Amino acid sequence: MNHLDRLEAQSVYILREAFNRIEKLAMLWSLGKDSNVMVWLAKKAFFGHVPFPVMHIDTEKKFPEMYAFRDRYAQEWNLSLIADKCPPVEEVDQTLPPAARSAARKTLGLRNAIERYGFNGIIAGIRRDEEAVRSKERVFSPRGESGQWDFRDQPPEFWDYFNTDLPPGTHLRVHPLLHWTEMDIWRYIAREKIPMVELYFARNGKRYRSLGDQDITFPIDSKASTIEEIIIELEQTRAPERAGRAMDRETEDAFERLRAAGYM
Amino acid sequence: MSTERELMRVVIVGHVDHGKSTLVGRLFHDTGSLADGKLEQIKGMCERRGMPFEWAFLMDAFQSERDQGITIDTAQIWFKTPKRDYTIIDAPGHREFIKNMITGAASAEAAIMLIDASQGVQQQSRTHAFLLNLLGIRQIIVVVNKMDLAGCDERTFAAIKAEYVRYLDEIGIVPNFVIPAVARDGDNLVHRSERMGWYQDGTLISALDSFQSQGELRALPLRLPIQDVYKFDDRRILAGRIVSGRLKVGDRLLFSPSNKVARVKTIEAWNAEPPLEAEPGQSIGIITDEQIFIERGEIASHEKAAPIETNVFHGRLFWLGRKPLTRGDTYRLRMLSRDVQVTVERIEAIYDPDSLSQRPAETVERNEIADVVLRSYALLALDEADDNPQTGRFVLSDGANIVAGGTISMRDYPDQRKLVTVRSTNITAVAHRITNTQRVSRNGHKGGVLWFTGLSGAGKSTIAMAVEQELFRRGYQTYVLDGDNVRRGLNSNLSFSPEDRAENIRRVGEVAALFADSGQIVVTAFISPYRSDRRRARAAAKDGFHEIYIKASLETCEKRDPKGLYRRARSGEIAEFTGVTAPYETPDAPELTIDTDRLSVEESVAAVLDYVDRKFRKHS
């Protein structure tokens, strides 16, 4: 097995474990590259089927290209799509800086959806290499009653034995892409020919490296207009992936606070 | 596109303050693996706090950690050398954080052990070494750090090296490299140290690059733990990840501990060519040539090199639970996909990794290492850790959390596989001392199975009970096996899925055959809608099997509907119901047909009794 085969096998194992052990499971689908890979891996794991709902927590501020992508592939991939809208920004923690506040809407939207559908497992496509706080995550990560994450006292997780039982009122976050890097993601997209939102590919010298809400995501200077060119660009760049995401750097601990409160 | 690179996972362990985070920070910088702006970001952060620059801040990304000055949890980050990519798992050294250290270290293929030259070998240096050994990590580099505090002195280095190597030797570890270093300044990490010209062996990076990514699992016997069984479409796929050995299409697989056998028909795949073989680490799905009842928790192997079957074993474990482990306590044992209850039968000894001494104990406290004996009710399929690291280990959970991990040894305990009588393995049936003729002679009749089959409401149970009563009155040894009664006990773990129904009938067939062998006339009253299931029951009871078709039209049965089941099936309340939404396969050549559309209950019973009198009497 080569490196991508190993990554794929590990993710498939995690998804199958989640599906077997967790009663009410849903997968978050942000329409970005990572979650498209995640849906793809689910189809690998379950032999062409995605046997749980795929959930888009809709901030109503995504790019039109992303909505078009969602509607097309929800159908083509035969997904059971949940696309509930987030509550207004006035309902979130007002002490957070502006961009983080916007991201926190998503946390609230997620919490509402969990309550509405009674999910006790949420599959999210975060990766360890994205952000320092995320690098501390577990594959199966328990969340308290209001979705918060206690990073100081995490259960042990080793030899691929995951903590799959949970106290009532809590839920599990499952992270099948935790061990992937941004480069792995693009190489896998290239190998598997996974469809992507065209915003990732350069037009007029600009492309998006990471996709979030329209108002808090910015494109980078780039000439990479194909997957192969993106991979070459990534091999050369030393700028962080989430440089175009305003919420990460407003204050030193903004992202950590978002995560502790239940952000993806 | 660039070729795919190899990735190796490396864990760094050592006493708190011996400089792990500094070593990692410097290693990243010197290998050119830092993202642009990261160094400036940390410098700025230190300036804002009025602190001197610290490499460790790269790893210690959390606010709380920066405030306390210690690493809280296992973090993983990446660096590259020309040879391959590395994931560094930073395991915190603080004693109370041992569970995080294990979480990090368990997945590593190699370890860097860090010792502070000015402090020498400390308790944690020894404990960590012992744990790494228990976790099965065999590729080890010792870095003697802060050599500048020891004047970069060759003799100090030699003394520390000698002491630590002696200890490691006692627990069976031979370090591949022992390297003197000053991590803060980069000496002997990527670049050779000028201050320590007396050291001529490899740098940390050249040592790491000399290690092998593990490949020995391929050479071990096949072990495929079944993770799940999928029926999303018309395929029935057994899913799992191969942990050792190789599997090919056409292989005959033995499933343990159920001891069923089937052949691999296909390896399934989506959006890829279906593979013809598979190797360790691959998450696969297979279809077998026979529909056998297999659940999560079984281990597939080849017949020749099967795992051990036992319900008791020795475990050497590290205890992470808040409550102490106590003799007589019950925990959930997890072995790959298997999950059963075990009881702590004995605590044999507690190990002190520091002095390597053992002592007896009644309980095992958090962070202690102990040898215990664990016993389960259910039969387990496993290997010894020395034979197979994957199937030779286990974890224990208590409630929602994992509380222990350990390795298996079978010292003094036999493999029970040979004690379990199973048709599908090469086990010789034990001969009874009482012959069949003797039984017939005493009972006055032969034993056998009257296998009633027919739709729900056809009259199977009613006729069976009346037949039993009358046979008993006439001096026959007889007993009825009825669906509801059997499901309450023997088959209480079975659902109504197609596989479980088949298993239900399989077990009834086997039990009926045993009854018949003991000389009794056993009457079974099950719908048993599938020919294949009845054929199997016939094979179990051989000549003593008599298929009796209790025949009635669907209209008649629906009109009778004694349990109200048809009504519920028609309303959709019952999903799969024989005759309504699931098929009934009528018998091809039953020994006897009783048409209850035409015959009354009394007439039906009489017809069966007449058949028994003709076929089962001693001289018939």
CSV table of C-alpha atoms in Angstrom, one decimal, chain B residues 4-5 116 212 217 248 274 286 302 346 351 353 374 398 410 422 431 436 439-440 518 557 563 589 593 614:
chain,number,residue,atom,x,y,z
B,4,GLU,CA,4.2,9.5,-3.2
B,5,ARG,CA,6.4,9.8,-0.2
B,116,ASP,CA,18.9,15.8,30.2
B,212,GLN,CA,12.4,0.8,8.3
B,217,LEU,CA,2.8,-8.0,9.4
B,248,LYS,CA,-6.9,-13.9,-1.8
B,274,PRO,CA,-12.2,-5.3,-7.5
B,286,ILE,CA,-15.7,-9.7,1.0
B,302,HIS,CA,-6.9,-19.6,7.1
B,346,ARG,CA,-6.1,-12.8,39.7
B,351,TYR,CA,5.7,-4.1,38.2
B,353,PRO,CA,9.4,0.0,36.0
B,374,LEU,CA,-8.6,-12.3,32.8
B,398,ASP,CA,-15.2,0.7,32.1
B,410,MET,CA,-1.1,-17.9,27.3
B,422,VAL,CA,-17.7,-28.2,15.8
B,431,ALA,CA,-18.1,-42.2,20.4
B,436,ASN,CA,-28.3,-46.6,18.8
B,439,ARG,CA,-31.5,-47.0,22.7
B,440,VAL,CA,-34.1,-48.4,20.3
B,518,SER,CA,-30.6,-39.5,22.1
B,557,CYS,CA,-54.1,-18.8,7.1
B,563,LYS,CA,-51.9,-14.2,16.6
B,589,ALA,CA,-40.6,-33.9,-1.8
B,593,THR,CA,-48.2,-33.7,3.5
B,614,ARG,CA,-45.5,-47.0,10.6
